[in-house]
XYZ file of C-alpha atoms in Angstrom:
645
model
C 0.000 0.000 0.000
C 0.819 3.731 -0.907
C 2.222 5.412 2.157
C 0.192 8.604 0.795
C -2.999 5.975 1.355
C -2.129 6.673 5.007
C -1.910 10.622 4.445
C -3.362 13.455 4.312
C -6.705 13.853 2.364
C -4.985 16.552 -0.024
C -1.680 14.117 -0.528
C -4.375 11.333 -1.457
C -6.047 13.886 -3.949
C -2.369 15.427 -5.705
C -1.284 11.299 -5.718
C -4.712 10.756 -7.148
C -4.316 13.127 -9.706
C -0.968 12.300 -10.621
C -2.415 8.945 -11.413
C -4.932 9.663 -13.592
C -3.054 12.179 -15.554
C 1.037 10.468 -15.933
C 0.141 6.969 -16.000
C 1.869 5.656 -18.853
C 3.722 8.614 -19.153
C 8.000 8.796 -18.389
C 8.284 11.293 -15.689
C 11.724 13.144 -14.968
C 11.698 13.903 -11.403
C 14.238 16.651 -10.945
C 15.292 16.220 -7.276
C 17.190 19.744 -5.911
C 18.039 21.565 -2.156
C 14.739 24.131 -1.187
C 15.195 24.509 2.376
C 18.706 23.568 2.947
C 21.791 22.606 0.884
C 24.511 24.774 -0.159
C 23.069 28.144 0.355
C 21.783 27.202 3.850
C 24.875 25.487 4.529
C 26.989 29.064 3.488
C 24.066 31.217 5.445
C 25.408 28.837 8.688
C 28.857 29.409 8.449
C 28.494 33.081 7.875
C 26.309 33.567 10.853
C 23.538 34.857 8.767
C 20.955 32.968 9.268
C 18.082 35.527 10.035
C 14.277 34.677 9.040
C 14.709 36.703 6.041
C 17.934 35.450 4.839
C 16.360 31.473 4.815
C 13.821 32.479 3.568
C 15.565 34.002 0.645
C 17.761 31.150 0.566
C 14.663 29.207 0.142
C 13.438 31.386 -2.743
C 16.501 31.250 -4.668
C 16.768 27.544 -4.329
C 12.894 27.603 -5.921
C 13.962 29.882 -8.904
C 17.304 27.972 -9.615
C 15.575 24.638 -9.436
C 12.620 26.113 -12.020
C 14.805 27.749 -14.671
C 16.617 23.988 -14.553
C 13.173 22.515 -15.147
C 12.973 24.314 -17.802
C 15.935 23.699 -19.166
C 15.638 20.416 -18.967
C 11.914 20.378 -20.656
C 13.859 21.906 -23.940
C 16.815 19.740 -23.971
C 14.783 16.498 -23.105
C 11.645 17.260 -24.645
C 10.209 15.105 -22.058
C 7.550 15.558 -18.475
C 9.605 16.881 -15.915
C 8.205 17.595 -11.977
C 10.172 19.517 -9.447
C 9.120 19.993 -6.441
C 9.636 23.316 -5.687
C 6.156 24.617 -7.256
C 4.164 22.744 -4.709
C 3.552 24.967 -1.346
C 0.855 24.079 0.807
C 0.282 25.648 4.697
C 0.518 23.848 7.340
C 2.613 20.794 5.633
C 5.571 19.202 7.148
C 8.228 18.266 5.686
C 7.745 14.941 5.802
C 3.983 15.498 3.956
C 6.431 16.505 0.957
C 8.582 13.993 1.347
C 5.830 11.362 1.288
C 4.293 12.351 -1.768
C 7.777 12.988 -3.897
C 8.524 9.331 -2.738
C 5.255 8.460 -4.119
C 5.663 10.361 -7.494
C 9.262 8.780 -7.558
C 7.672 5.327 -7.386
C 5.514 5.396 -9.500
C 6.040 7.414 -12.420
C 9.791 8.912 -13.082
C 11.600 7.102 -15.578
C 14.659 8.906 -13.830
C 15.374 11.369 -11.053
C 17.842 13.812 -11.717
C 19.549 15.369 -9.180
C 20.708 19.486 -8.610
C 24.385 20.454 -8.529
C 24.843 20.008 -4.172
C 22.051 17.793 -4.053
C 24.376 15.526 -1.178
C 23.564 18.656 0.996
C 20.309 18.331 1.100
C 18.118 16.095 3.751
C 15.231 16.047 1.223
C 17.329 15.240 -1.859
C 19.385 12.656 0.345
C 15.848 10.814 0.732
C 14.923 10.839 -2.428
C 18.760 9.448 -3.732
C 17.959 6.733 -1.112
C 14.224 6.332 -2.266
C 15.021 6.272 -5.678
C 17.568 3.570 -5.155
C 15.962 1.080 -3.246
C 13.130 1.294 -6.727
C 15.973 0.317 -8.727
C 15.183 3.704 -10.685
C 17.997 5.864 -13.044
C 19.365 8.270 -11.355
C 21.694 11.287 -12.899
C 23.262 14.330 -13.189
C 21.746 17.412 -14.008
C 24.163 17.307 -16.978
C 22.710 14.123 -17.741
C 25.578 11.822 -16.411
C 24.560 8.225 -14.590
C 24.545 8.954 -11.101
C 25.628 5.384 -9.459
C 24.948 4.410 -5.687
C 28.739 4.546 -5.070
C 29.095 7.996 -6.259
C 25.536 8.948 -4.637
C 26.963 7.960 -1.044
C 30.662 9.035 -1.735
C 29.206 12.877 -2.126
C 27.099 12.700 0.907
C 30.209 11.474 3.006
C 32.009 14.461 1.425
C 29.093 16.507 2.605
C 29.413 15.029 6.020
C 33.142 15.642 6.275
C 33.004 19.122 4.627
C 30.030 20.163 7.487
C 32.021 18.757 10.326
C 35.212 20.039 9.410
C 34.568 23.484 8.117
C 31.067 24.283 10.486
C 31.379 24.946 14.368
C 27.390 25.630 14.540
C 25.342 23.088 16.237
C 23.072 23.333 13.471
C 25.743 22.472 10.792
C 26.454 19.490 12.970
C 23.117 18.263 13.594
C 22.857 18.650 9.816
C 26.039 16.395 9.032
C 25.010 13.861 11.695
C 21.549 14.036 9.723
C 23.392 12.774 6.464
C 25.580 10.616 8.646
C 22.683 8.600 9.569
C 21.306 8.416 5.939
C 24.189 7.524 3.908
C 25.100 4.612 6.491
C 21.287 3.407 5.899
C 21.887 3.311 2.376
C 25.466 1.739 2.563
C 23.795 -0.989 4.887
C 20.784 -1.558 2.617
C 22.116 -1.861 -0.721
C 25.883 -3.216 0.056
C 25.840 -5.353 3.113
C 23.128 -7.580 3.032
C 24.001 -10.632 3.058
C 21.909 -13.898 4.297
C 23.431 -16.323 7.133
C 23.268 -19.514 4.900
C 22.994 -20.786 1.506
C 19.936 -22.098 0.004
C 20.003 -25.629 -2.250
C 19.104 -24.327 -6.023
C 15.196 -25.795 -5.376
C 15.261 -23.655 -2.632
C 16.899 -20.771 -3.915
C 14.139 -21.180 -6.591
C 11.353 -21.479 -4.576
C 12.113 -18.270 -2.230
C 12.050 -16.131 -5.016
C 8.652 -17.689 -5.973
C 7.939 -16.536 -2.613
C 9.246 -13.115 -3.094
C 6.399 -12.422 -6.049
C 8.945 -13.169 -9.235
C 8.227 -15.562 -11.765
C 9.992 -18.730 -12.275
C 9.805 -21.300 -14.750
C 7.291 -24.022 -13.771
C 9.592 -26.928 -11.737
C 8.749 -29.863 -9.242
C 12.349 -31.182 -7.297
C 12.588 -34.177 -5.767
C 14.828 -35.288 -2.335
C 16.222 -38.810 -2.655
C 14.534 -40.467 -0.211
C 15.691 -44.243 -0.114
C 16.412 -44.142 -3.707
C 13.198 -43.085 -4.416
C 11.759 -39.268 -5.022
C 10.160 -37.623 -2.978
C 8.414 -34.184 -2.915
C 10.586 -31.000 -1.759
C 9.016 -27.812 -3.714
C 7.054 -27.348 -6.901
C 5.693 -24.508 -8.670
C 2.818 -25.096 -11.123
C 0.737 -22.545 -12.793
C -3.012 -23.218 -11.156
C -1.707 -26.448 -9.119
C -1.444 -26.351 -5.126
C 1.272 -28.798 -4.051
C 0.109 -32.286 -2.474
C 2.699 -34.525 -0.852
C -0.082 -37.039 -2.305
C 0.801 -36.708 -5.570
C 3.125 -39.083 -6.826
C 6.246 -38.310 -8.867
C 4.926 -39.617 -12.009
C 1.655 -37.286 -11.539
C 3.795 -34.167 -11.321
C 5.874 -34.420 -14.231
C 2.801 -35.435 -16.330
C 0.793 -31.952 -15.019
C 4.257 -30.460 -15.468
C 4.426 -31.582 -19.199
C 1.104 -30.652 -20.211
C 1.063 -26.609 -18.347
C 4.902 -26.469 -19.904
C 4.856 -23.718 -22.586
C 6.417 -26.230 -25.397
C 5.022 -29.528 -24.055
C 9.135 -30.422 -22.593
C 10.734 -30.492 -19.766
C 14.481 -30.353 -18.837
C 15.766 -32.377 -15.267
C 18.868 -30.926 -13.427
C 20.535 -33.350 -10.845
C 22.863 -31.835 -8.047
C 24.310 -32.263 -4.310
C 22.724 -29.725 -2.007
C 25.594 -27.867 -0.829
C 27.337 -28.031 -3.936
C 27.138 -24.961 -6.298
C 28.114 -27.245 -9.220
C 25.043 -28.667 -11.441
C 26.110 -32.807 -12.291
C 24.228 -34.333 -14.818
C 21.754 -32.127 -17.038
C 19.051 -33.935 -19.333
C 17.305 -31.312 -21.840
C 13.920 -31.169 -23.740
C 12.358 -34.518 -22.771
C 8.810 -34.867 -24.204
C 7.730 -38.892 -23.425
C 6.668 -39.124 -19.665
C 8.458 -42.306 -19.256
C 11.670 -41.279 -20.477
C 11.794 -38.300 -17.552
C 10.402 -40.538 -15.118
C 12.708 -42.884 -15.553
C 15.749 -40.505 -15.317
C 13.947 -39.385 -12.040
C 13.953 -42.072 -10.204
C 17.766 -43.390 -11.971
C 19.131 -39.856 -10.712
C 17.686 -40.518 -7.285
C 18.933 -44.252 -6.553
C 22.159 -42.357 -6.963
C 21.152 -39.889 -4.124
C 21.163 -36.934 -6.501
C 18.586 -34.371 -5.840
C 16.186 -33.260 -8.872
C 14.638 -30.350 -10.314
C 11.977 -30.935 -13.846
C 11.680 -27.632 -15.255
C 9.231 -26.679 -18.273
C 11.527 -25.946 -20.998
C 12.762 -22.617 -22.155
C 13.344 -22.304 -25.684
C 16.247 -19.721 -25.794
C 16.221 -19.062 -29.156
C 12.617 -17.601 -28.934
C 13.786 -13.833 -29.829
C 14.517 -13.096 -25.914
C 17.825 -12.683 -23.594
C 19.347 -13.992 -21.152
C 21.112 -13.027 -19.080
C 22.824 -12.161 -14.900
C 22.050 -9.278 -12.576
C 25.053 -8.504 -10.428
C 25.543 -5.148 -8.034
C 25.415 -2.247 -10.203
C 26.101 -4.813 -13.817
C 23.243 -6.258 -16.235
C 24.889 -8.587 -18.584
C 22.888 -10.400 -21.281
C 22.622 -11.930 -24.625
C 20.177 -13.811 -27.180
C 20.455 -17.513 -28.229
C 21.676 -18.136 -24.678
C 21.044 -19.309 -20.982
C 22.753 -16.908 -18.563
C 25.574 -18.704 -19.163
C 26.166 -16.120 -21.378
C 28.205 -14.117 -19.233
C 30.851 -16.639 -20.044
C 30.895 -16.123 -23.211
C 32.835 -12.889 -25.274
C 29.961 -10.849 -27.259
C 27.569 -10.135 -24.024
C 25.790 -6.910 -23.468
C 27.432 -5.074 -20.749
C 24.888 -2.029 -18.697
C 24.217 -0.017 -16.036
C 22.003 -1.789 -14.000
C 19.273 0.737 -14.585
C 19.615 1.428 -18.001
C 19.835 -2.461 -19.216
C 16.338 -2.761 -17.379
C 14.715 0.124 -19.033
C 16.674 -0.757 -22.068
C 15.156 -4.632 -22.335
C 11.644 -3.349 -21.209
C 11.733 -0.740 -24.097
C 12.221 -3.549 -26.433
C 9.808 -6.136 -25.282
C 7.442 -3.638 -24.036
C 7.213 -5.460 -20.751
C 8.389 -4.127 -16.946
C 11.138 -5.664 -15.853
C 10.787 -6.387 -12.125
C 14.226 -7.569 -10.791
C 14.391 -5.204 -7.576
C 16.795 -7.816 -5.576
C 19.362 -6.253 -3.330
C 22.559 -5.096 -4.806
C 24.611 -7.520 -3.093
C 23.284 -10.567 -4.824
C 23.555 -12.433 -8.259
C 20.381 -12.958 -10.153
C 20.315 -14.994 -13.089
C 17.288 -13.882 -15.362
C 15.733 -14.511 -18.616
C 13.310 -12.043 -20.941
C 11.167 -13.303 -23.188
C 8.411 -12.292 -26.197
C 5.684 -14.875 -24.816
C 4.510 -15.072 -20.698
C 6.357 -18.187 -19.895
C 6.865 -19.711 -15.858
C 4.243 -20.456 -13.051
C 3.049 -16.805 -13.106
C 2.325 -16.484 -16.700
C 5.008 -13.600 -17.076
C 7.576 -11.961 -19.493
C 10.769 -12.772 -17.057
C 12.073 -15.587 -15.409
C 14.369 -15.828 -12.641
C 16.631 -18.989 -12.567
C 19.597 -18.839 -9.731
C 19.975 -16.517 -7.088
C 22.872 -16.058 -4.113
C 23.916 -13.736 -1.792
C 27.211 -12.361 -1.980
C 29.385 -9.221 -0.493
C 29.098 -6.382 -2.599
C 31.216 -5.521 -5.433
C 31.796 -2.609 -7.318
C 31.530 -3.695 -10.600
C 31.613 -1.398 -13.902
C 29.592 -2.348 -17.380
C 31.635 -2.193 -20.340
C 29.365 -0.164 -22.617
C 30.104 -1.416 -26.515
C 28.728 -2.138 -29.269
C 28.935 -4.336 -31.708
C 27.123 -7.447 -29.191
C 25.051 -10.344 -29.606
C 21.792 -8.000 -28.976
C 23.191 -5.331 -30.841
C 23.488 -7.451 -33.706
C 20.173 -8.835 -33.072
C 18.735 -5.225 -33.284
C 20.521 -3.935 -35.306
C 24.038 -2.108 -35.232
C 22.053 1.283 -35.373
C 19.424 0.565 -33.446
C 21.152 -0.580 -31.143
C 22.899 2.742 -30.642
C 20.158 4.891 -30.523
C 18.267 2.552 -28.016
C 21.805 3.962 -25.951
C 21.573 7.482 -26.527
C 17.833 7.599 -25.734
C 18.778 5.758 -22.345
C 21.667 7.906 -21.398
C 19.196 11.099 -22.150
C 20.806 12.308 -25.469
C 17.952 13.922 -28.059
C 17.099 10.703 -30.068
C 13.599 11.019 -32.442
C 10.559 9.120 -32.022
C 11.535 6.017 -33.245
C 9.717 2.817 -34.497
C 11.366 -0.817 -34.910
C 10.430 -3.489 -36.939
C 12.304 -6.183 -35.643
C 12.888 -9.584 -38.142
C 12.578 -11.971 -34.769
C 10.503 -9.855 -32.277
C 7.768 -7.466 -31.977
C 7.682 -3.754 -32.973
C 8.308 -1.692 -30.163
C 8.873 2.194 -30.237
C 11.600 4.549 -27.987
C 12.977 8.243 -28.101
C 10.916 11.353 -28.451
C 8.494 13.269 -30.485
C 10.393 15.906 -32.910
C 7.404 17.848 -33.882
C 7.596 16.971 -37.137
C 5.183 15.309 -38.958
C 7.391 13.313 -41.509
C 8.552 9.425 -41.197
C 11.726 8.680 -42.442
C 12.499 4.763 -43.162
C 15.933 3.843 -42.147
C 17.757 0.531 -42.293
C 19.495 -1.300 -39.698
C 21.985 -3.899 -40.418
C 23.889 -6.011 -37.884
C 26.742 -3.922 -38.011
C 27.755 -0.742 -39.246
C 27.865 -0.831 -42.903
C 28.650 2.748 -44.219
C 25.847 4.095 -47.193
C 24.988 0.677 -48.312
C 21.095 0.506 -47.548
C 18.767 3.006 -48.395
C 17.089 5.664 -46.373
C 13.774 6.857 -47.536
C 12.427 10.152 -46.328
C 8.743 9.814 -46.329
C 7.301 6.156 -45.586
C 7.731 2.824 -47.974
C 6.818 -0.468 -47.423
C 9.244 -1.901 -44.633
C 8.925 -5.274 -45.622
C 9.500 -4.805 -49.166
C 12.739 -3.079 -48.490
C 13.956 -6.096 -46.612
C 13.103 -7.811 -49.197
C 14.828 -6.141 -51.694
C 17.863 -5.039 -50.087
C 18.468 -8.236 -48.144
C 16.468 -10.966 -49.534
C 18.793 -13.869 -47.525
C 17.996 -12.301 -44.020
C 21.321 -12.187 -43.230
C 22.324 -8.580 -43.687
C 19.660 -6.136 -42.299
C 18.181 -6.784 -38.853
C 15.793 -4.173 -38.743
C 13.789 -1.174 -40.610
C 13.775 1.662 -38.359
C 10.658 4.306 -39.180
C 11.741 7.179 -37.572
C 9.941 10.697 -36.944
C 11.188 13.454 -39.454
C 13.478 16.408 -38.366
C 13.156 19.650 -39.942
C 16.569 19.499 -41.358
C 18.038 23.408 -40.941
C 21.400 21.875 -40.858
C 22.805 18.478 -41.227
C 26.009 16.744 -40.313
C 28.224 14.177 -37.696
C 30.865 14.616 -35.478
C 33.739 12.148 -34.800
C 37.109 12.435 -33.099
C 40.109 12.040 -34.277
C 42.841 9.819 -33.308
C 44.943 12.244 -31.595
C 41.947 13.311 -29.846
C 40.541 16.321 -31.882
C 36.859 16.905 -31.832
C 35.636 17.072 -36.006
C 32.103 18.562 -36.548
C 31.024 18.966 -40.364
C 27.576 19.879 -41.912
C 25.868 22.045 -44.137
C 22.685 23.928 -44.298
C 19.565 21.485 -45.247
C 19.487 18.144 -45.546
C 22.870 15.897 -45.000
C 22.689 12.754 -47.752
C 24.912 14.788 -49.832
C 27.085 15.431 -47.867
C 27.542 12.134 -45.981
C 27.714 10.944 -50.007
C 30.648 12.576 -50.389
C 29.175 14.849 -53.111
C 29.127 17.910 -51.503
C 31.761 20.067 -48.910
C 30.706 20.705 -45.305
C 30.124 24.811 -44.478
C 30.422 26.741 -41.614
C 28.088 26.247 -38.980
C 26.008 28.852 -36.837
C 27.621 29.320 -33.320
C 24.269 27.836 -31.724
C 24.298 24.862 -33.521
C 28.145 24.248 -33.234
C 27.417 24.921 -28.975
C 24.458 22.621 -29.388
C 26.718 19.690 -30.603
C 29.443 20.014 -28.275
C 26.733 20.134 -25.593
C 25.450 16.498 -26.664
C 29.158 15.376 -27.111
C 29.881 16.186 -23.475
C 27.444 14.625 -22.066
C 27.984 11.514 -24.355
C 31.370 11.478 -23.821
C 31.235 11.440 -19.960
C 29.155 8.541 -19.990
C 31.007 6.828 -23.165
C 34.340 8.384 -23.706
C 34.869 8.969 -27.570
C 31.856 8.835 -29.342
C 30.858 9.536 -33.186
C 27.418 10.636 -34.400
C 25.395 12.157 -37.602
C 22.988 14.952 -36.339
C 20.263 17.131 -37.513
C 19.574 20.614 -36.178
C 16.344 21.769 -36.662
C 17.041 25.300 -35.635
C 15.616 25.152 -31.896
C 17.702 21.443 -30.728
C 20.034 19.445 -31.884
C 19.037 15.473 -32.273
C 20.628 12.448 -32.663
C 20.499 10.345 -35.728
C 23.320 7.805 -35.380
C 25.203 7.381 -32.492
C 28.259 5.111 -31.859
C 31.035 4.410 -29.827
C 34.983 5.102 -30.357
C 37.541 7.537 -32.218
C 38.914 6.962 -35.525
C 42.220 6.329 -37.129
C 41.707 9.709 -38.720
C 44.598 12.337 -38.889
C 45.881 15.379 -40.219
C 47.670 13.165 -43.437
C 46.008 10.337 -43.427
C 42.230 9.036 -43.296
C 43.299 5.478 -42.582
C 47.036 5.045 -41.414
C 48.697 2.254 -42.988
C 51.448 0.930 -45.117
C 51.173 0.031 -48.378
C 53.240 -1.653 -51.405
C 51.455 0.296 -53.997
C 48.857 3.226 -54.161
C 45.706 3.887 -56.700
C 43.985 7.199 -57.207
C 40.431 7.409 -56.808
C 38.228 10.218 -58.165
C 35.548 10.695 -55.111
C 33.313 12.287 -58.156
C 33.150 8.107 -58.905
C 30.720 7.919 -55.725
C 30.445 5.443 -52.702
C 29.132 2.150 -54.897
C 31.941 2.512 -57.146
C 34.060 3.283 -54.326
C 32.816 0.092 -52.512
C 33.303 -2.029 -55.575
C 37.196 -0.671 -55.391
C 37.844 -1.661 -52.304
C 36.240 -4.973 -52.414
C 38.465 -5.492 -55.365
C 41.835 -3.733 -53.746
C 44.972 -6.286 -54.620
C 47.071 -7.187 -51.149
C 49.291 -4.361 -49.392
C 47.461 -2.171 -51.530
C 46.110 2.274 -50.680
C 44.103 4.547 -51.844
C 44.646 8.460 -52.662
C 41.609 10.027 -52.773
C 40.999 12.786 -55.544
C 38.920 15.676 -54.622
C 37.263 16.445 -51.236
C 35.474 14.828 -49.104
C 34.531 15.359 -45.679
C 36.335 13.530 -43.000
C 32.597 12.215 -41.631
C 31.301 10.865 -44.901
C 30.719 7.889 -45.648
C 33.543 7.566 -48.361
C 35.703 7.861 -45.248
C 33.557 5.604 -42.852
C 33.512 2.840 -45.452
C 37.300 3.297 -45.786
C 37.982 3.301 -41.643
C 35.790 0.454 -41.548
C 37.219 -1.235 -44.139
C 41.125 -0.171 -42.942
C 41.988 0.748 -46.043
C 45.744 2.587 -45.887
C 43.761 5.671 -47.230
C 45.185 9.686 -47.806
C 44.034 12.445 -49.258
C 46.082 13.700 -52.936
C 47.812 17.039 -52.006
């Protein structure tokens, strides 16, 4: 139950009304000091703190958390709620805190927080709120905010207020954050349970807990024979009555695919022994049963999980979501996994199979978890749970790249917009049809009533499928262009952007930030058949803006852009510098050297280098800009490549 349930009849009425009107709706909360933080903290220390001066403390707080909200509202083009329009007499401060926490529940998509936020009592609540929902947190610049950077600033508050404040009030105010940021360290890092659980148990607490696992019945050896220990069977109460040869016939015909698989293990051994998979006949998985239990192996018959049904799997650990398709969790093993923020990879994978995806377990624990396109498991759901252990927390970091096994499965640029629209950059409304699973839609609305069809092939491949502004048939372009199946993914029908101007930036490989573009539209110039042009000083600000904030989260990124004279948005978006430098477009050493006129075009160009004899470079004839895709295909490629003098 709501804690605003248990409120005031006004906090019901505002929650109420929040309800009805954002439901469905991603909310940015935007979390920042109005009573205390920094200000308050500097009235303290200068001894100023009259009724007049907190309360203009209080007002300038208001005004610099409003002009942010608006900010934000332009760059994001998204909901945002602060909280410091909402004044009501006679309310505590724990009235507001109630009904933030209540917003933050259940309806931001992210809570950003206020420069000096970790000053704040309020702000410190919501941080802690905000992370026991498992909900993105960041920078007002739009940088991940982790729970290990969260509590490092509030102990930096703390020491700051004790060391630099000789006010009782300053002190009370440190001890304050003291006692909060040792809550949250306790919470989310130390909890760790006194024993460890068999893997039918393990499986059947998190039953317990509300999450979905995949229908199962385990068996004890009980003189050679099985016997009963849990089961979980959509619309079936156990019965110690039942007998073994019962269970796995109900289990067989409520199992999604009509199989089931039997894992055999020693209780307090982490180590699975033997593994039987997809068994359909009702003897056959009887009778390796009650084999695997004359040899005092414990049992667990699962329904079987087809892994290759378009969904992930995949392992939930501290901060780190790792996952793949084709794959038990496993995975994780394996090179070519998805590597996220814990946040993001859940809002990520519930963007693409428009599904939630509960996994709120504490951050000190493993999860291993699958997603899939069709409810599967004893609760009819979208995700499965398989394995779960307690362990002492570690402060892991995702290793954010691209290409993947999901990336490829999307799409290479697909794939890296789903990443810019998750990390905040401006990425349009964007719909994808998806070869193995459903459409599903992310980003935001441009305001621009034109659908461009894009194509998305596994990876990057420079100019070589068609992009349509205006709609055409999706399928018949796959069809077309990629007849096999084995090239393009997806087809990516994306809202328009008034194109003022048009261009991409990359970086160079001695670090130099390159931004080209030209007024209008961008194909020609990403053709190679046109030069880049000076850009307006707004526009040029605008990009280094989104480069910054992609770069913090990223390091060196590359991306094509279209201005459409009020924001900036992002087209393409991937990861990395080039080879690029002052001489050369691709370094490299070569026997012998052909010219190419860049008048020929990219097919032609294509053609040549799919052609090039051994130890072989190319000097390029004419201009070209360094972001076009004559020079991606030739970076991609690696292609010794220069430009003639």
């Amino acid at each position: 139950m709501s804690k605003v349930s248990e409120q005031k009849p006004l906090q019901k009425e505002v929650a109420r009304a929040w309800d009805l009107a954002l439901t469905g709706t991603p909310v940015l909360y935007l979390s920042g000091p109005i009573t205390t933080g920094k200000r308050f903290v500097d009235l303290l220390r200068a001894r100023q703190a009259s009724t007049e001066a907190i309360e203009r403390v209080r007002r300038e707080n208001i005004d610099e958390l409003l002009a942010a909200a608006r900010q934000l509202r332009l760059q994001r083009n998204s909901v945002v709620v602060e909280p410091g329009s909402l004044e009501v007499r006679d309310w505590s401060q724990s009235d507001y805190h109630t009904l933030w926490e209540h917003l933050i529940e259940h309806h931001a998509s992210a809570v950003v927080f206020m420069p000096g936020w970790e000053y704040s009592i309020g702000c410190t609540k919501e941080f802690g709120h905000a992370l026991r929902k498992d909900i993105r947190m960041e920078t007002l610049g739009g940088n991940p905010l982790s729970r290990e950077e969260g509590i490092a600033l509030l102990r930096a508050a703390e020491l700051d207020l004790r060391s630099n404040g000789d006010s009782d009030r300053l002190l009370a105010l440190a001890e304050e954050l003291r006692s909060l940021r040792q809550g949250l360290a306790i919470e989310t890092s130390s909890y760790v349970v006194s024993h460890a659980k068999r893997k039918d148990e393990s499986l059947d607490f998190l039953a317990k807990q509300g999450m979905n696992v995949a229908q199962f019945v385990s068996f004890s050896p009980e003189a050679g024979k099985p016997y009963l220990a849990h089961a979980r069977i959509c619309d079936w109460t156990p019965s110690t009555k039942t007998s073994s040869r019962d269970l796995i016939r109900l289990l067989l015909e409520r199992s999604s695919d009509g199989l089931v698989n039997i894992r055999s293990f020693q209780p307090h051994d982490a180590q699975s022994r033997e593994f039987i998979y997809g068994l359909g006949n009702i003897d056959e998985a009887v009778n390796a049963v009650s084999r695997l239990s004359r040899e005092g192996m414990h049992t667990i018959v699962n329904e079987t999980i087809d892994v290759h049904d378009g969904g992930v799997s995949g392992v939930l650990m501290g901060g780190v979501m790792e996952f793949s398709p084709d794959d038990t969790p496993r995975c994780v093993e394996k090179p070519g996994t998805a590597s996220l923020p814990r946040g993001i990879g859940r809002e990520l994978l519930a963007a693409v199979y428009s599904v939630p995806i509960d996994l709120a377990v504490p951050f000190a624990t493993r999860l291993e978890f699958s997603i899939h396109p069709r409810p599967r498991g004893w609760k009819r759901t979208n995700v499965l749970v398989w394995e779960f252990s307690d362990e002492r927390f570690v402060d892991l970091r995702p290793d954010v790249k691209w290409p993947n096994n999901f990336s490829r499965m999307l799409g290479d640029k697909t794939f890296g917009l789903l990443i810019a629209d998750q990390f905040g950059l401006p990425v349009p409304h964007t719909t994808v049809i998806n070869r193995r699973i459903a459409p599903f839609s992310f980003g935001r609305d441009t305001g621009w009533h034109e659908r461009w069809i894009r194509t998305a092939p596994l990876e990057q491949m420079p100019g070589l499928f068609s992009t349509y502004r205006g709609w055409t048939d999706p399928f018949a372009l796959m069809k077309t262009e990629d007849a096999a199946g084995t090239k393009i993914s997806s087809v990516l029908s994306q809202a328009g952007v008034y194109p003022a101007f048009s261009g991409a930036l990359i970086v160079s490989a001695d670090g130099r930030i390159i931004i080209e573009g030209r007024r209008g539209a961008g194909d020609s110039l990403m053709l190679g058949e046109t030069q880049p042009e000076d850009l307006p000083e707004n526009v040029v600000n605008d990009i280094h803006e989104v480069y910054r904030r992609a770069e913090a989260a990223f390091g060196p990124v590359r991306f094509e852009w279209v201005h459409d004279g009020r924001r900036l948005w992002v087209v393409q978006f991937h990861r990395g510098a080039t080879e690029t430098t002052d001489l050369w477009l691709t370094p490299g050493d070569a026997d012998s050297w052909i010219e190419f006129d860049v008048a020929a075009g990219l097919s032609v160009l294509r053609e040549v280098v799919s052609t090039l004899p051994p130890n072989t470079g190319i000097v390029l004839s004419g201009r070209i800009g360094l972001t076009s895709h004559l020079a991606d295909l030739l970076r991609k490629t690696r292609t010794p490549a220069r430009m003639k003098n």
